[in-house]
Coordinates of C-alpha atoms in Angstrom, one line a residue:
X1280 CA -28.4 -40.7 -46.4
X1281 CA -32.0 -40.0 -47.1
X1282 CA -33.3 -40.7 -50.4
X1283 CA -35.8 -38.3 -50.5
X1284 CA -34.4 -35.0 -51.5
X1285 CA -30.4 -34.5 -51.8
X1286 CA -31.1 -33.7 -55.4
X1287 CA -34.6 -32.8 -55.8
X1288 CA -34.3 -29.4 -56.0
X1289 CA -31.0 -26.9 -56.1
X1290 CA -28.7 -25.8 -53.3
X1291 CA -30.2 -22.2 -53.9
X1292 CA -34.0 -23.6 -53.3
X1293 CA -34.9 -20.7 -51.5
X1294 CA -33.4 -18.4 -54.7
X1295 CA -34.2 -20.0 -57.7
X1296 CA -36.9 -22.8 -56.9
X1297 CA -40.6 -22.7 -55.2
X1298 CA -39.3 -24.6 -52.9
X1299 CA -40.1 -24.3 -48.9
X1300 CA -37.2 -23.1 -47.2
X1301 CA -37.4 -25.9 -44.8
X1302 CA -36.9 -28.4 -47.1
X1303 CA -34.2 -26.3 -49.5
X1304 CA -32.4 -26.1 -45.9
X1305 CA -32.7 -29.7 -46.1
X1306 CA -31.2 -30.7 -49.2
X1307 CA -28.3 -28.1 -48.9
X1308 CA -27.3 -30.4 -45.8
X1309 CA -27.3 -33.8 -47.9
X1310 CA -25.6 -32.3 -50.5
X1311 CA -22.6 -30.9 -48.0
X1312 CA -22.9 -33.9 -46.2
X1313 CA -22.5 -35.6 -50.0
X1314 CA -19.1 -33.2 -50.7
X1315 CA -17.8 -34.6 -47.8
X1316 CA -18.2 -38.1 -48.0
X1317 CA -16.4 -38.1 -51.4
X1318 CA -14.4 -35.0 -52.0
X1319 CA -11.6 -35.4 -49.6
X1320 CA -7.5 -34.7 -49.0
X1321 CA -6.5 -38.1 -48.6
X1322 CA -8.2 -39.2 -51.9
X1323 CA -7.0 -36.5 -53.8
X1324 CA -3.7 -36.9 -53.1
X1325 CA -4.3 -40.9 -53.8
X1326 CA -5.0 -40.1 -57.4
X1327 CA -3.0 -37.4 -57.5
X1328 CA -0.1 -39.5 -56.6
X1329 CA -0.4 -41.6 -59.2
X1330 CA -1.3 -39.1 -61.9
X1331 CA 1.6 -36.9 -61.4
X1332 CA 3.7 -40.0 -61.0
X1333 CA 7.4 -40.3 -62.8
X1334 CA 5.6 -43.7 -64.3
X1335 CA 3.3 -41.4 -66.5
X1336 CA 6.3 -39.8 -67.5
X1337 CA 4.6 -36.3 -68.1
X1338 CA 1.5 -37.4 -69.9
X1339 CA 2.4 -35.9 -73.5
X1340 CA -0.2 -36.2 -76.3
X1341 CA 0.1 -38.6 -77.5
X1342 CA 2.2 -41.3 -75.4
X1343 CA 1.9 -44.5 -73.5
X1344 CA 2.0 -42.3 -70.2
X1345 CA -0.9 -40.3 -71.4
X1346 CA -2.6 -44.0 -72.2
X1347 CA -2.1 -45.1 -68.7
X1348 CA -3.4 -41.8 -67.4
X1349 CA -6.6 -42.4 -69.2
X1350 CA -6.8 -46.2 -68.6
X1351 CA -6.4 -45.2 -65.0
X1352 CA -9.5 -42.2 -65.4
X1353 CA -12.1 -45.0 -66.9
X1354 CA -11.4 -48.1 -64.3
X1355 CA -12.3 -45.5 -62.1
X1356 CA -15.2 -44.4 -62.9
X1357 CA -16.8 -47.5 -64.6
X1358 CA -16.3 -48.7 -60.5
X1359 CA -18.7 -45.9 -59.6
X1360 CA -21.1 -46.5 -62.1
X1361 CA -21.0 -44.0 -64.6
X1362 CA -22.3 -44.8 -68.0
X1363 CA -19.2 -44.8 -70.9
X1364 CA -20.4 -41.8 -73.2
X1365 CA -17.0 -41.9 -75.4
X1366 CA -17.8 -44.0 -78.5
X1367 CA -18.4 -47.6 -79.5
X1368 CA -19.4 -48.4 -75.7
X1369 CA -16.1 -47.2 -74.2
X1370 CA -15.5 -44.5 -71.9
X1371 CA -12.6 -43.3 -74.5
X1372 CA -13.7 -41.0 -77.3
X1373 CA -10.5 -41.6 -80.3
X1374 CA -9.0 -39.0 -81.7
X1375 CA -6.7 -39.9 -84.9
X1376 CA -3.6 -37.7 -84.9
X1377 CA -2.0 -37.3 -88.4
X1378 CA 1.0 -35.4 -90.4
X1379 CA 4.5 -35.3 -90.6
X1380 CA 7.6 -34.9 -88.2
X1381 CA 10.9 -34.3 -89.1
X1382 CA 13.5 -37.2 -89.2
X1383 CA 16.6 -35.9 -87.0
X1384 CA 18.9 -39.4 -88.0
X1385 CA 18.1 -39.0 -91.5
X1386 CA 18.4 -34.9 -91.2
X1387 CA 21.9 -33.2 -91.4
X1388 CA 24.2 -31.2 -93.3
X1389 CA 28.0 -29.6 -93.1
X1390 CA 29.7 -26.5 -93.2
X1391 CA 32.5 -26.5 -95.5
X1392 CA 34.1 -29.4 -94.2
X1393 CA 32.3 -29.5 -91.1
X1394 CA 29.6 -31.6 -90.3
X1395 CA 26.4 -30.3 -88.8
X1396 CA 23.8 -32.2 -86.8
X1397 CA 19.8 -32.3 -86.5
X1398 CA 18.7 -30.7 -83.8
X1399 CA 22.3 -29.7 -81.9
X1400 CA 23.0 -27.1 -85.1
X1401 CA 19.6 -26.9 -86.7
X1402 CA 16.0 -27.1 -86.3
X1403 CA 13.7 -27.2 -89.8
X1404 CA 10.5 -25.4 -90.6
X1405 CA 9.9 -27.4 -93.8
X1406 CA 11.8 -30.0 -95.1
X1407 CA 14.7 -30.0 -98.6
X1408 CA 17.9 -29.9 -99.5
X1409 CA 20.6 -27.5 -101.2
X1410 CA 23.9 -26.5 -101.1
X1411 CA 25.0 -22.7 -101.5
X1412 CA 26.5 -19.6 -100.2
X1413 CA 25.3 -17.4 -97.9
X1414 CA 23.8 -13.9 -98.2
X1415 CA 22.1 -11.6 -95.1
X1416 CA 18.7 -9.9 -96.2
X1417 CA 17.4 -8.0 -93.2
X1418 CA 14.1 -9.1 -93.1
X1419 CA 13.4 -10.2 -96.2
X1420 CA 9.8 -8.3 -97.4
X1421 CA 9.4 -6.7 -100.9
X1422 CA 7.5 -3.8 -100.6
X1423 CA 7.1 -1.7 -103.6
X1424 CA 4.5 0.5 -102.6
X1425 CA 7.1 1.4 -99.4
X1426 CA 10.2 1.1 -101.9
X1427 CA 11.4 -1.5 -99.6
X1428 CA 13.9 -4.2 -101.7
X1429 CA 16.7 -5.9 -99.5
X1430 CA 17.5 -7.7 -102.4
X1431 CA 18.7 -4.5 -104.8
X1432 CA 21.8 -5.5 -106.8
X1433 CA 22.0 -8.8 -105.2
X1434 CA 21.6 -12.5 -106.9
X1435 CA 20.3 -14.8 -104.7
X1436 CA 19.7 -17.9 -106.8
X1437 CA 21.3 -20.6 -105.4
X1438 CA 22.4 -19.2 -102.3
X1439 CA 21.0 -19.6 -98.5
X1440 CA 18.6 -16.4 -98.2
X1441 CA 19.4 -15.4 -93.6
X1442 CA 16.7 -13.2 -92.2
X1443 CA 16.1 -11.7 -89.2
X1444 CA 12.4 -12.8 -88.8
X1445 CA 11.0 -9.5 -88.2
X1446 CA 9.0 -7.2 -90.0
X1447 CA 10.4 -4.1 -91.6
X1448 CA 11.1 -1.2 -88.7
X1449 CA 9.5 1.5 -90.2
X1450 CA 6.2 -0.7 -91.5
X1451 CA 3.6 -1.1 -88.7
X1452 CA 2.3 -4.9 -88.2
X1453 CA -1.3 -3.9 -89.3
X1454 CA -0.1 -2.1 -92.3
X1455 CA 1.8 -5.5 -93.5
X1456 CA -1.9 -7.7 -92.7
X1457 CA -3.7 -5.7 -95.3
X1458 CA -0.7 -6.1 -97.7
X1459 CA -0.5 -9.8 -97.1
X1460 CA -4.2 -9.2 -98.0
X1461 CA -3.7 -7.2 -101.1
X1462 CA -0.6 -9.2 -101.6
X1463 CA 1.4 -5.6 -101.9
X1464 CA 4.5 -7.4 -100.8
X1465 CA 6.3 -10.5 -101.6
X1466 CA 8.3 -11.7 -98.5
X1467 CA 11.4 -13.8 -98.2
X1468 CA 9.2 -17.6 -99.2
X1469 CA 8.1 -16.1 -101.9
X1470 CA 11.6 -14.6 -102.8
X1471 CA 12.9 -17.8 -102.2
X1472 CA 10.6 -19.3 -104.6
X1473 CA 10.6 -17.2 -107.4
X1474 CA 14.1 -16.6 -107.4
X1475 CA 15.6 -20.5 -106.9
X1476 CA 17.5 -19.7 -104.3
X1477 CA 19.1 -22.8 -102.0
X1478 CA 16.5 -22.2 -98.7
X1479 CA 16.4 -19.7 -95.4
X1480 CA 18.0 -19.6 -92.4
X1481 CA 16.0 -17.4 -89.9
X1482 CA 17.8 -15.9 -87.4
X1483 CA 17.3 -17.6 -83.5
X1484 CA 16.0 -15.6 -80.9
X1485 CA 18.6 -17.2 -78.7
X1486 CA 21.6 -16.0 -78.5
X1487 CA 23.6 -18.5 -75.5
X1488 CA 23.7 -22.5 -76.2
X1489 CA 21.8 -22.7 -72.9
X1490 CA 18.8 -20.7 -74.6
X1491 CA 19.3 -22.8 -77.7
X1492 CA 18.7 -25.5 -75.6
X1493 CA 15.6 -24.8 -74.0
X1494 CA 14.2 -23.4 -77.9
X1495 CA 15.1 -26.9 -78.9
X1496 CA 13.3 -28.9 -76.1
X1497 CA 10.1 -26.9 -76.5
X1498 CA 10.3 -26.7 -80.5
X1499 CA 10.4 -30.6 -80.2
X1500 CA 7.8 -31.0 -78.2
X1501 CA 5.4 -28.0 -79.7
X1502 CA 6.9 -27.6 -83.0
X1503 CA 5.6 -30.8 -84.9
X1504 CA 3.0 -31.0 -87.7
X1505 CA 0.8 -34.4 -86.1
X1506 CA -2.8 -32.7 -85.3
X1507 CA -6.2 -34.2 -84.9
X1508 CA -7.5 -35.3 -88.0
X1509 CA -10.6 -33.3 -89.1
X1510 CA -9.8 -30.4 -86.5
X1511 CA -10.0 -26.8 -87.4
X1512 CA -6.7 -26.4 -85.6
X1513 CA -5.5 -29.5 -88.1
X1514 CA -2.2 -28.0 -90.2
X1515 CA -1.3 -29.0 -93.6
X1516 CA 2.3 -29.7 -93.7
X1517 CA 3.7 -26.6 -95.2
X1518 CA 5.6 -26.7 -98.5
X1519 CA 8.2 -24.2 -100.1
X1520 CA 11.6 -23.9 -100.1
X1521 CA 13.7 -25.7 -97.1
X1522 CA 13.3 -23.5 -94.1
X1523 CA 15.5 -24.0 -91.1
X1524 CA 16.7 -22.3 -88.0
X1525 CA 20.2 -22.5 -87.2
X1526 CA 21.7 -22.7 -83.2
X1527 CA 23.0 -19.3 -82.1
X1528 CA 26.7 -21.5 -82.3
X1529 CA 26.2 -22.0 -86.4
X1530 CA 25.1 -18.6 -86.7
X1531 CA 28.4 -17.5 -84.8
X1532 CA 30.4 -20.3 -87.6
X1533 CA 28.7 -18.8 -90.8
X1534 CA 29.0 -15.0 -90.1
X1535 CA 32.8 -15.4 -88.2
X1536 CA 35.3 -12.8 -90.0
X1537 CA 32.2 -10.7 -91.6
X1538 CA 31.7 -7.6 -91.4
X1539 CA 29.0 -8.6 -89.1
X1540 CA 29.6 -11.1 -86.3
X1541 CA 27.4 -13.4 -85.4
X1542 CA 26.2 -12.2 -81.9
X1543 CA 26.1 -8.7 -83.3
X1544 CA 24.0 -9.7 -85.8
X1545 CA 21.6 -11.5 -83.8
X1546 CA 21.3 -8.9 -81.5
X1547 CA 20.8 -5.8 -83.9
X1548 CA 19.6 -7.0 -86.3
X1549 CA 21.6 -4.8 -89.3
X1550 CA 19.2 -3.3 -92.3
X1551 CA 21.6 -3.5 -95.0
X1552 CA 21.9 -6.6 -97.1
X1553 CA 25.5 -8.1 -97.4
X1554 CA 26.6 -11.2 -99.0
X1555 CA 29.2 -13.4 -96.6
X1556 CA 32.5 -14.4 -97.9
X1557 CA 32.2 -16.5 -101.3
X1558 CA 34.5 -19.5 -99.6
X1559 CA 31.7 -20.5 -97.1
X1560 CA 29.7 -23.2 -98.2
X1561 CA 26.8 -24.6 -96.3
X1562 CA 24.7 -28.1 -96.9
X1563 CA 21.7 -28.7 -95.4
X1564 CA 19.6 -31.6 -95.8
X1565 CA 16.0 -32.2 -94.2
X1566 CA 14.0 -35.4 -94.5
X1567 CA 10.2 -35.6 -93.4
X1568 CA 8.0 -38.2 -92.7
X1569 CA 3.6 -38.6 -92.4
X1570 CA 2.6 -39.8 -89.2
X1571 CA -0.6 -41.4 -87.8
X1572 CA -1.1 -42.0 -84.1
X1573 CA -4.5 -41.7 -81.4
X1574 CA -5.0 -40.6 -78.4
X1575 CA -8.2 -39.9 -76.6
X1576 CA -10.6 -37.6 -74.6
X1577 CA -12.5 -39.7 -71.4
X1578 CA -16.3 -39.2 -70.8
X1579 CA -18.3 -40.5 -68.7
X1580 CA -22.2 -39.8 -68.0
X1581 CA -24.3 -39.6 -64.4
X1582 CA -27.4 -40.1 -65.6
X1583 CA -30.5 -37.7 -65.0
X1584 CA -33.2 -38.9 -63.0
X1585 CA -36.0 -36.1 -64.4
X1586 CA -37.5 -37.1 -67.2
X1587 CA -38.4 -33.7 -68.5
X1588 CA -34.5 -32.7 -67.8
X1589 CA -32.0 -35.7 -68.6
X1590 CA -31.8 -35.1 -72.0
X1591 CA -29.9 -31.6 -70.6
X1592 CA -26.1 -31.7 -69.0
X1593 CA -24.1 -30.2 -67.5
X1594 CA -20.3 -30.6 -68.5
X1595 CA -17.3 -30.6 -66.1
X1596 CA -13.9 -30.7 -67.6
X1597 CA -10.4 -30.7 -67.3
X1598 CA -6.9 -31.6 -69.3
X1599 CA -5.7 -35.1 -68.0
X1600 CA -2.6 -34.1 -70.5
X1601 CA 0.6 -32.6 -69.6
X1602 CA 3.8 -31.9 -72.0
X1603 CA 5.8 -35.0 -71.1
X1604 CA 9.7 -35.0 -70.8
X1605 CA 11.8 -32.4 -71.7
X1606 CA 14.6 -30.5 -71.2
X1607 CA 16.4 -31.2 -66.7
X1608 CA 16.1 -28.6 -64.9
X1609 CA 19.0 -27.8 -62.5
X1610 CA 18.3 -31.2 -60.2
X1611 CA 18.4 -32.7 -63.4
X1612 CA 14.9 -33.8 -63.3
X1613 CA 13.2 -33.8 -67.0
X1614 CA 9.8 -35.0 -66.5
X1615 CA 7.1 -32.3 -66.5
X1616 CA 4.4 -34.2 -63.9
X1617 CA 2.0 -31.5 -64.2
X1618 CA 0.3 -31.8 -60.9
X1619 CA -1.1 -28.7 -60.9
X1620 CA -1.6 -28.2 -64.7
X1621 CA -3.7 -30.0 -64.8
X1622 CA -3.1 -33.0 -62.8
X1623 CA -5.4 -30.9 -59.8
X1624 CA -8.5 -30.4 -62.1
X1625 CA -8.0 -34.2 -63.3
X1626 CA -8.5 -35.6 -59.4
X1627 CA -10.7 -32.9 -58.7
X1628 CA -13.3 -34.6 -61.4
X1629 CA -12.5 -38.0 -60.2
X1630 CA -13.6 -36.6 -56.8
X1631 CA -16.6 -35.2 -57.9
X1632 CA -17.4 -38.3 -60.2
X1633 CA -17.2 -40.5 -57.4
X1634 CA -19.8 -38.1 -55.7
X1635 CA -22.4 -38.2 -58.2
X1636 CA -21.6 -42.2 -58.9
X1637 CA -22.2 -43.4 -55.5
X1638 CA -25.2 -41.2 -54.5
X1639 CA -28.5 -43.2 -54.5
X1640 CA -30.6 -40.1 -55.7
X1641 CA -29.3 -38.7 -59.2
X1642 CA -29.7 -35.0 -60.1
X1643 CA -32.4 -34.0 -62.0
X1644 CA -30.1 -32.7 -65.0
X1645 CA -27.5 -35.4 -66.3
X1646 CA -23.8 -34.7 -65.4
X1647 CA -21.0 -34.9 -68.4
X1648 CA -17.5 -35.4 -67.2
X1649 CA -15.2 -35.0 -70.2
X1650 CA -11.4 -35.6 -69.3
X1651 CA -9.5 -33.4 -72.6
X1652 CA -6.4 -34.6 -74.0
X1653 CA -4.1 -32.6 -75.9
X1654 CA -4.8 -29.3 -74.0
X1655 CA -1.3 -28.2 -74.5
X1656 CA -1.0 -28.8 -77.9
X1657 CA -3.3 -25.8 -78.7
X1658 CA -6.9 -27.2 -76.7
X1659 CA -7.2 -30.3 -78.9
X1660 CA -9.4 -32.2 -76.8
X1661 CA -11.9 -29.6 -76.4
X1662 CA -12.3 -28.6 -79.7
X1663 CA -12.6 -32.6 -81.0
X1664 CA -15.3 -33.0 -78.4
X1665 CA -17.4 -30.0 -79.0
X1666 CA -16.9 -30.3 -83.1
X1667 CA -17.9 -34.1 -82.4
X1668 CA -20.0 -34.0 -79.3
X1669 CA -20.8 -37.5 -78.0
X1670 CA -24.4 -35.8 -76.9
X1671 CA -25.7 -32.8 -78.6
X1672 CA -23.9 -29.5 -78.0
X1673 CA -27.3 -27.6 -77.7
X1674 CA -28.4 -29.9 -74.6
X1675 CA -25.2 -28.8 -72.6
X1676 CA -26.4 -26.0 -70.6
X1677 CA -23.2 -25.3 -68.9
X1678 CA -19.1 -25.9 -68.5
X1679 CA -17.6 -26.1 -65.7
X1680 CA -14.1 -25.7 -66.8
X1681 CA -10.9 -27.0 -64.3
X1682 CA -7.2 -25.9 -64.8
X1683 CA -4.9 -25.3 -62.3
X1684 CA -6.5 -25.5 -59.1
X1685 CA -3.4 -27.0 -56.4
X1686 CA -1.3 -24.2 -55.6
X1687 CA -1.3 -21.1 -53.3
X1688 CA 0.8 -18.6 -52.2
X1689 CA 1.6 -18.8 -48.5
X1690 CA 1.9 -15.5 -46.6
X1691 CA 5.6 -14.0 -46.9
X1692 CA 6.4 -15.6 -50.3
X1693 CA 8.6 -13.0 -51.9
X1694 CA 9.6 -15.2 -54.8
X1695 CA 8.2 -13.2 -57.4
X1696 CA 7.3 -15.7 -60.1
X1697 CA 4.7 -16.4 -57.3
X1698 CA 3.2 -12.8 -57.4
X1699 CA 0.3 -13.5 -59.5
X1700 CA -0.7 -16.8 -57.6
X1701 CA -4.0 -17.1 -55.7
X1702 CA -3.8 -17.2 -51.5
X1703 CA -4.8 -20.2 -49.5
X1704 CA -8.5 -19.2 -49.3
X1705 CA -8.6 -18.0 -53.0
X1706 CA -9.3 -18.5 -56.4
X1707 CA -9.6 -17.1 -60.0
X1708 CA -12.7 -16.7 -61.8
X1709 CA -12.9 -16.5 -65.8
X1710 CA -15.7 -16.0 -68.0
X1711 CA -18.8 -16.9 -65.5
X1712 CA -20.5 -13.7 -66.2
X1713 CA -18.9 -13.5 -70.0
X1714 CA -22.0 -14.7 -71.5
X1715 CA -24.4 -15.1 -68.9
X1716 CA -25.2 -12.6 -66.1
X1717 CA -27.0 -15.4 -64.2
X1718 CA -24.7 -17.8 -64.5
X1719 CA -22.2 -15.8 -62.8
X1720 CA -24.6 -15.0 -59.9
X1721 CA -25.7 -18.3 -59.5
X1722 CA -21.9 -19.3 -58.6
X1723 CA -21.5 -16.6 -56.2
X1724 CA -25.0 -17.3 -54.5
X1725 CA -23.4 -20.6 -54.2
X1726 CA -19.9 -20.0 -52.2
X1727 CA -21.2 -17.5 -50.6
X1728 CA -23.5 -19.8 -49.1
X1729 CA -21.0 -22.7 -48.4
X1730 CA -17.4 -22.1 -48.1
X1731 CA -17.0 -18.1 -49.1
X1732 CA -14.2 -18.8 -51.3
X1733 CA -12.5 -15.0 -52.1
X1734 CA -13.3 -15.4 -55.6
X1735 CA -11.0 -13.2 -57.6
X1736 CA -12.2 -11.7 -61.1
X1737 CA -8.6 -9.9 -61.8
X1738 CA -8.3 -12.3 -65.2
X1739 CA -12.0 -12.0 -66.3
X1740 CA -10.7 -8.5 -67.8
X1741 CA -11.6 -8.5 -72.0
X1742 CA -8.4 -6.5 -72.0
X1743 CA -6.5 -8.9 -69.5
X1744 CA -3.1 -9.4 -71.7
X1745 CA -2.6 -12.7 -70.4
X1746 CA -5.5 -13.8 -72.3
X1747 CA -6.1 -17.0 -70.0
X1748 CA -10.1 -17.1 -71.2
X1749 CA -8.9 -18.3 -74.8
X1750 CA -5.9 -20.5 -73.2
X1751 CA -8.1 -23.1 -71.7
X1752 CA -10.8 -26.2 -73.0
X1753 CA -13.8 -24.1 -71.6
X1754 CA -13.0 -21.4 -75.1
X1755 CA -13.9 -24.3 -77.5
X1756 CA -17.3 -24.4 -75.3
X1757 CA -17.9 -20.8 -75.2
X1758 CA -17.1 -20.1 -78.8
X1759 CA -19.7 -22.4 -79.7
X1760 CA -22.3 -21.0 -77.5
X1761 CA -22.1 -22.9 -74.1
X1762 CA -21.8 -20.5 -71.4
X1763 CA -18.8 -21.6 -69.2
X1764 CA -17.2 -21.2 -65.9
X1765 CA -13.5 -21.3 -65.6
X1766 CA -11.3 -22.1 -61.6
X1767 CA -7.8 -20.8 -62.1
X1768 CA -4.9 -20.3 -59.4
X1769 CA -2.9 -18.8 -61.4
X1770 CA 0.7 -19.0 -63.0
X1771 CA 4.1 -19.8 -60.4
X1772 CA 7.7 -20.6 -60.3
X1773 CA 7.2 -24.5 -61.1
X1774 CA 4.8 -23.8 -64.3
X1775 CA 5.4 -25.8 -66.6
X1776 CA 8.6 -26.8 -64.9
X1777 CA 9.6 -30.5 -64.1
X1778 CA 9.3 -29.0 -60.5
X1779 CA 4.9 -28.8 -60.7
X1780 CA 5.3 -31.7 -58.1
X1781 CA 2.7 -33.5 -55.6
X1782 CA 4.7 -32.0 -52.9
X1783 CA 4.4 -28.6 -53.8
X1784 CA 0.2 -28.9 -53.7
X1785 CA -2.0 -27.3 -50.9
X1786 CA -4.3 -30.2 -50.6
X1787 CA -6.6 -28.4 -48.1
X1788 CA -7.5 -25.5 -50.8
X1789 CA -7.4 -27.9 -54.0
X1790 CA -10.0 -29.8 -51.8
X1791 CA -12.3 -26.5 -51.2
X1792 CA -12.7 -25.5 -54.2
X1793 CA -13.4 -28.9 -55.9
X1794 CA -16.3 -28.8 -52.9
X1795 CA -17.6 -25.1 -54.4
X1796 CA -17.4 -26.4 -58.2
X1797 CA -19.3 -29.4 -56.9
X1798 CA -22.3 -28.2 -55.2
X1799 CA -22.3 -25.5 -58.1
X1800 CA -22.6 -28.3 -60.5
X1801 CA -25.5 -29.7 -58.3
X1802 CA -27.4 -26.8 -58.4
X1803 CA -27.1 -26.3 -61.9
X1804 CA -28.1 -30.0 -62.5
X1805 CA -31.4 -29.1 -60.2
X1806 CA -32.6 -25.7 -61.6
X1807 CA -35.8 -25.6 -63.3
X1808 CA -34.2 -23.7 -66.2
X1809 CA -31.1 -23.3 -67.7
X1810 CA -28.8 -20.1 -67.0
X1811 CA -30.0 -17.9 -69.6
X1812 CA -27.2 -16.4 -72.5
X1813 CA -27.7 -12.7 -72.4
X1814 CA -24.4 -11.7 -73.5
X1815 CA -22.5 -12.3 -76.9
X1816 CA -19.1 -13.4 -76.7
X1817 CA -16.3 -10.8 -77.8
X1818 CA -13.8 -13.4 -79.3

């Protein structure tokens, strides 16, 4: 490889740099030949292998498997030669995890006689005890101004308070935000508060045991309190009155020989209040307990070699997390690999970081990897490392975000879970031209010049109900002002299934486009200036 000029000036010389076109022809070559060397099938799958491997056992965050993961992302890189950019001279940047998790031995309650178990019968909002009867109030919202009272003529101290969790029918939801805002309504905590009655039972969506089942697996794996410490997406515990959820089976138990039954109920939902026959009792107890634990985000620098420009960076990212084991699917198979999500964009970085590490001429910008944990548990990572950036969040010029980049639909594929996947040659593109015009060009300027990607701006749509721009660690960029490029191939049949397996990836397209986002990141990394912001963000 020559030393001269790989990364002396951008792919796009000929575009964006006074460069003669000889010598931007020149570099473009190097820089291919560069994306070659490095970025290849049988590596990818290497480190895929192993990533998406049973061993990692899904890659939750936090857990041992998500440890290993990141263990495996720094011994990589450190081999290459990137500089550790985490904190105290590692590679990992520590995220402290803290609140409070239910206890399901300690949890549990009965039914008259009948004894009712954590999880199987139950799940708990907030934790308490109480023993009571049983009375149905709709949907539980005081609204005076509406004349709106479910709980007319009834006395609910004591008793277990079972709503439907919906708003009233005839009250749009806007109409109840600016009443929670003039507090012009009481709803059914506040009842319960104010009232001393025994706790609420809110009414499962679920109406089979198999539904029940997969609420439960996802409840525990989403539905604890432990969040980053000092994150705005950090919840306090919440408090009130015990709160549970009870299994479409219990609900069956308390309302059998009512004047509602238990499926009817859950299904229509009745308006009138009743109170359920005076000989049920139900006992619930629910114990809850603080929790600390860490996990970590992974970065790891290429230096700069312009003096005037190394103190800029551009930032590649991806989610090395996945959502661990859960619930078997029908092979009974219950670890979530998550080689696609994100398990694609994880190698895809390690490709690219072996790129930039092992070439003998650095680009003129420095080059950020930062490895997100905790994407799944509401964009953790991201918004740790952009609220605590290990270099200054004004010197990142650009994110280059990966999630999801593995899969494609062959030709024929009627299985319509597939529809809205990406073809072999294919790939979606969020939020390059959201906040910068030229940003967006730049990118195309670039594929159209190397591979021609078809690069597919269906979910770039403000309105686009899926809402995949906020659903990924390039938002917590882009809300704070860093203009961001997001690779997508879009949802299938195994997502977030234990069946997003290495066998299922298209290594030949996963390998294309982590080429495109690399020689997009070198030309970035080369510019003389910085993509320019000329759009506000509509958040």
């Amino acid at each position: 490889m020559k030393p001269a000029s790989l990364f002396a000036v951008g792919l796009l010389g000929v575009v964006f740099l006074p460069a003669a076109p000889a010598r931007a022809q020149r570099d473009f070559a190097e820089g291919k030949a560069l994306a070659e060397s490095y970025i290849r099938e049988d590596s990818l799958r290497e480190n895929l292998t192993y990533i998406a491997s049973d061993e990692l056992r899904g890659r939750d965050t936090p857990s041992p498997g998500l440890d290993m993961a990141a263990k495996f992302i720094a011994e990589r890189v450190k081999s290459w030669g990137l500089k550790p950019m985490g904190g105290d001279g590692t590679y990992f940047q520590k995220i402290v995890l803290q609140g409070a998790r239910m206890v399901p031995e300690r949890s549990g309650g009965s039914l008259g006689n009948e004894p009712l178990k954590y999880g199987d019968d139950f799940l708990a909002r907030t934790p308490g005890g109480g023993t009571g009867s049983l009375v149905y109030v709709s949907h539980g919202y005081v609204i005076p101004s509406r004349g709106i009272d479910p709980y007319k003529g009834i006395d609910v101290r004591g008793k277990f308070l079972v709503v439907t969790g919906n708003s009233p029918a005839d009250v749009p939801f806007q109409d109840l935000r600016r009443m929670e805002r003039g507090k012009d309504y009481q709803d059914v905590r506040l009842v319960a508060e104010k009232s001393g009655a025994a706790g609420i039972l809110s009414l499962p969506s679920s109406e089979t045991p198999d539904a029940w089942a997969g609420f439960r697996s996802g409840w525990e794996r989403f539905g604890g309190q432990l969040t980053p410490v000092g994150s705005q997406n950090t919840r306090t515990p919440s408090g009130g009155p015990l709160s549970v959820i009870p299994s479409p089976m219990l609900v069956e138990k308390l309302f059998a020989g009512e004047k509602v039954e238990g499926a009817v109920l859950m299904r229509s939902k009745p308006t009138e209040s009743f109170e359920l026959s005076a000989g049920k009792t139900l006992t619930l107890n629910v114990v809850r307990q603080q929790e600390e634990a860490t996990t970590q985000n992974v970065v790891a620098l290429v230096d700069g070699s312009d003096p005037a420009l190394r103190n800029e960076y551009v930032v590649i990212g991806a989610h090395y997390d996945h959502i661990g084991v859960g619930r078997p699917d029908g092979r009974g198979d219950a670890i979530y690999n998550g080689a696609d999500d994100d398990g694609s964009g994880t190698v895809a970085m390690l490709a690219m970081a072996e790129a930039f590490g092992r070439s003998k001429v650095k680009p003129r910008r420095s080059i950020l990897f930062v490895w997100h944990c905790g994407e799944e548990k509401g964009l953790w990572g991201s918004d740790y490392f952009t609220s605590r950036p290990t270099v200054p969040l004004t010197s990142i010029i650009t994110q280059l975000n990966i999630d999801m980049i593995g899969r494609s639909r062959p030709e024929g594929d009627a299985e319509p879970r597939n529809a809205d996947l990406s073809g072999p040659n294919e790939v979606y593109m969020i939020g390059s031209k959201r906040m910068s015009t030229e940003l967006g060009e730049l990118a195309e300027q670039v594929n159209a010049r190397y591979l021609n990607l078809t690069y597919n701006y269906r979910y770039d749509d403000p309105a686009d109900p899926n809402r995949f721009f906020f659903r990924s660690d390039h938002y917590n960029y882009a809300r704070r002002g860093v203009p961001i490029i997001f690779w997508f191939d879009g949802t299938h049949v195994d997502y977030h299934r234990p069946s997003d397996e290495v066998a299922r990836i298209d290594f030949a397209k996963l390998m294309k486009i982590t080429r495109t986002i690399f020689m997009t990141g070198v030309e970035l990394a080369n510019r003389d200036k910085r993509p320019v912001v000329d759009k506000k963000l509509d958040q």
